């Protein structure tokens, strides 16, 4: 108590002596505030670096009560789940249980209907040509259906078959296209080779050893325990307000986007992954070997379940590359990125996602970028918006 009193007294004396009581605003908090002004309802950010941990929040977590976002709460991480799935597959490769350049049919015969051989590596890197999502007749075709079909169950195989009634997008290995279906296949691969449910392997190999108490795969469980913020979307025309989609069954995204976590857990995960705690060096090197994300001019590369963003395109020459993943699912957007050594990282979560304006989407990416550099190029908001649009 005495230390607190002395510290407070010193602060008052310093302010009085200089005539300026206000400290410089934290650029990360400013970025969150600007992102909310641009249209995000609520946001949280947690940064971890050698200097400690910083937490910020802006907007509201609940539009009814006006409650502030909880920086320690949970949220749906969307496609950041892919990095967890990829890590489990790569752990199996490190253990000699599979080879990345083997055809997936060797391990899951008959699952995919295509005669062309598709390898495990191609599924991990989105070069397989497998369709992105469920065929239109099985999924949302209007914004309103995101609301009215929130409790639809998809079995793990059912979700894959509901997508692969569509033809391949291109011959395997000849191009690149983001595929949620491919990561559902990879989650089934984990189950097949371990003989256990995906969430059990996740707990034994990642969340348990790293003590990620907030991270789990809910399958059909529709609630977010202790949500950091509620998930909203503008699913109906004005004057109707936002629709709360926090409670939802996302079993359709089994291995591609169904995990729930917290900002601190994600920072710890990427610190361990990029820092070399989870995978042998040679396997991690393969994970970080990227192919270009089409249309981004080298700004974004994709490895084996891991994104690389070159911040020189947003902050200017000399800005670092960062590693991690972005995530989108109705109601929630997530960006969790780390520097190349895994020593500095940040996770930013926000709502809404699908119906966020380009300005709102770009500003939440810039809130993430601000941890690593200052986004001061005139084209920074436009380039950030392109990154977000490509992920959806």
XYZ file of C-alpha atoms in Angstrom, residues 95-314:
220
model
C 6.436 -38.660 -35.054
C 6.668 -40.556 -38.356
C 2.948 -41.339 -38.400
C 2.427 -39.761 -41.827
C 4.351 -38.225 -44.702
C 3.289 -34.813 -45.932
C 3.620 -35.723 -49.601
C 1.562 -38.882 -49.321
C -1.922 -38.788 -50.860
C -4.663 -38.265 -48.308
C -6.407 -41.339 -49.781
C -3.656 -43.476 -48.245
C -4.968 -42.584 -44.797
C -8.630 -41.781 -45.500
C -9.555 -43.983 -48.466
C -12.796 -43.107 -50.207
C -13.401 -39.875 -48.303
C -12.804 -37.575 -51.272
C -14.536 -38.404 -54.573
C -11.840 -37.022 -56.867
C -9.625 -39.315 -58.963
C -6.707 -36.873 -58.822
C -4.242 -37.574 -55.986
C -4.352 -34.867 -53.294
C -1.528 -34.780 -50.764
C -1.551 -33.892 -47.078
C 0.775 -30.957 -47.814
C -1.588 -29.604 -50.468
C -4.478 -29.663 -48.006
C -2.376 -27.856 -45.406
C -1.270 -25.170 -47.885
C -4.595 -24.699 -49.749
C -3.111 -25.899 -53.034
C -5.369 -28.967 -53.255
C -8.184 -27.462 -55.328
C -10.766 -28.804 -52.841
C -13.844 -26.504 -52.692
C -13.846 -23.861 -49.988
C -17.168 -24.575 -48.246
C -20.440 -26.455 -48.365
C -22.295 -26.406 -51.668
C -24.909 -23.602 -51.834
C -27.825 -25.980 -51.325
C -26.410 -26.959 -47.916
C -25.327 -23.610 -46.512
C -26.300 -19.968 -46.083
C -27.327 -18.175 -49.272
C -28.750 -15.042 -47.633
C -27.776 -12.995 -44.598
C -31.062 -13.881 -42.900
C -30.200 -17.585 -43.049
C -27.169 -16.925 -40.852
C -29.747 -16.109 -38.167
C -32.406 -18.736 -38.886
C -30.038 -21.698 -39.400
C -27.901 -21.216 -36.318
C -28.564 -24.643 -34.760
C -27.975 -26.844 -37.828
C -25.757 -29.836 -37.024
C -23.175 -31.152 -39.479
C -21.401 -34.413 -38.838
C -17.691 -34.379 -39.608
C -17.987 -36.549 -42.737
C -21.299 -34.960 -43.706
C -19.719 -31.498 -43.871
C -16.987 -32.812 -46.183
C -19.400 -34.662 -48.461
C -21.669 -31.601 -48.560
C -18.777 -29.669 -50.046
C -17.163 -32.229 -52.332
C -20.299 -32.696 -54.434
C -18.680 -29.736 -56.187
C -15.800 -30.238 -58.632
C -12.204 -29.410 -57.803
C -11.373 -25.741 -58.308
C -8.190 -26.683 -60.196
C -5.893 -29.712 -60.590
C -4.123 -30.323 -57.263
C -0.848 -28.449 -56.876
C -1.401 -26.060 -59.797
C -2.863 -23.040 -57.997
C -4.002 -21.727 -54.597
C -7.488 -21.287 -53.096
C -8.504 -21.096 -49.442
C -10.419 -24.208 -48.336
C -12.270 -24.777 -45.085
C -13.228 -28.220 -46.362
C -9.570 -29.196 -46.657
C -9.039 -28.486 -42.975
C -12.093 -30.533 -42.027
C -10.404 -33.400 -43.859
C -7.182 -32.782 -41.911
C -9.036 -32.897 -38.584
C -10.461 -36.283 -39.561
C -6.918 -37.355 -40.426
C -5.824 -36.520 -36.872
C -8.654 -38.650 -35.494
C -7.938 -41.552 -37.844
C -4.217 -41.753 -37.076
C -4.548 -41.307 -33.316
C -7.752 -43.299 -32.817
C -9.035 -40.491 -30.576
C -11.340 -37.507 -30.865
C -9.756 -34.316 -32.161
C -10.391 -32.367 -28.955
C -8.636 -35.037 -26.889
C -5.529 -34.844 -29.064
C -5.697 -31.041 -28.942
C -5.743 -31.165 -25.153
C -2.936 -33.713 -24.838
C -0.558 -32.232 -27.409
C -1.182 -28.479 -27.251
C -3.610 -26.935 -24.768
C -2.616 -29.138 -21.819
C 1.168 -28.745 -22.076
C 0.850 -25.000 -22.743
C -1.818 -24.552 -20.044
C -4.298 -22.933 -22.409
C -7.276 -23.139 -20.068
C -9.575 -21.062 -22.292
C -9.069 -23.018 -25.519
C -11.342 -25.856 -26.644
C -13.283 -27.323 -29.574
C -17.017 -27.051 -28.789
C -18.363 -29.202 -31.665
C -22.163 -28.795 -31.267
C -21.990 -26.847 -28.002
C -23.461 -23.461 -29.052
C -22.439 -21.134 -26.208
C -19.277 -19.110 -25.614
C -18.490 -19.428 -21.889
C -17.570 -16.068 -20.359
C -17.536 -14.199 -23.686
C -15.095 -11.340 -24.123
C -17.754 -9.685 -26.236
C -20.949 -10.791 -27.877
C -20.959 -11.542 -31.595
C -23.145 -9.269 -33.725
C -24.040 -8.971 -37.398
C -26.313 -6.602 -39.332
C -28.303 -9.428 -40.912
C -31.506 -7.497 -41.636
C -32.022 -4.136 -43.347
C -32.388 -0.980 -41.268
C -34.193 0.111 -39.225
C -33.792 -3.330 -37.642
C -30.715 -3.399 -35.441
C -27.875 -5.822 -34.965
C -28.563 -9.548 -34.552
C -26.774 -11.311 -31.683
C -25.218 -14.506 -33.081
C -23.077 -15.376 -30.050
C -25.020 -18.601 -29.504
C -24.362 -20.744 -32.563
C -23.560 -24.281 -33.693
C -20.503 -24.111 -35.942
C -20.010 -27.865 -36.337
C -19.733 -27.252 -40.100
C -16.244 -25.826 -39.435
C -15.021 -28.832 -37.401
C -11.272 -28.555 -38.083
C -11.357 -25.280 -40.010
C -12.829 -22.706 -37.641
C -14.726 -24.031 -34.623
C -12.278 -23.436 -31.751
C -13.010 -21.015 -28.895
C -10.082 -19.334 -27.116
C -8.878 -16.137 -25.438
C -6.341 -13.498 -26.419
C -3.805 -14.552 -23.784
C -4.095 -18.207 -24.837
C -3.557 -17.376 -28.509
C -0.512 -15.265 -27.714
C 0.931 -18.123 -25.690
C 0.204 -20.606 -28.484
C 1.915 -18.578 -31.206
C 4.827 -17.762 -28.894
C 5.347 -21.496 -28.409
C 4.772 -22.435 -32.041
C 6.879 -19.777 -33.766
C 9.469 -19.951 -31.000
C 10.081 -23.660 -31.649
C 8.489 -25.260 -28.568
C 5.874 -27.331 -30.396
C 7.597 -28.649 -33.514
C 11.129 -29.753 -34.463
C 13.090 -27.087 -36.336
C 12.946 -28.881 -39.691
C 9.178 -29.334 -39.485
C 8.643 -25.723 -38.393
C 10.754 -24.624 -41.362
C 8.362 -26.473 -43.671
C 5.391 -24.876 -41.924
C 6.924 -21.449 -42.610
C 7.673 -22.155 -46.285
C 5.033 -20.047 -47.987
C 3.338 -19.656 -51.333
C 1.930 -16.264 -52.381
C -1.642 -15.367 -51.493
C -3.022 -14.501 -54.963
C -3.699 -10.851 -55.642
C -1.695 -9.504 -52.704
C 1.561 -8.776 -54.548
C 3.681 -10.702 -52.068
C 2.171 -8.914 -49.070
C 0.736 -12.192 -47.738
C 2.164 -15.686 -47.959
C 0.661 -18.967 -46.730
C 2.647 -21.838 -45.277
C 1.265 -25.022 -43.736
C -1.553 -23.515 -41.697
C 0.442 -20.370 -41.003
C 0.146 -16.906 -42.560
C 3.020 -14.519 -43.169
C 2.222 -10.822 -43.576
C 4.928 -8.485 -44.839
C 4.293 -5.252 -42.933
C 6.528 -3.307 -45.301
C 3.457 -2.964 -47.496
C 1.614 -1.235 -44.651
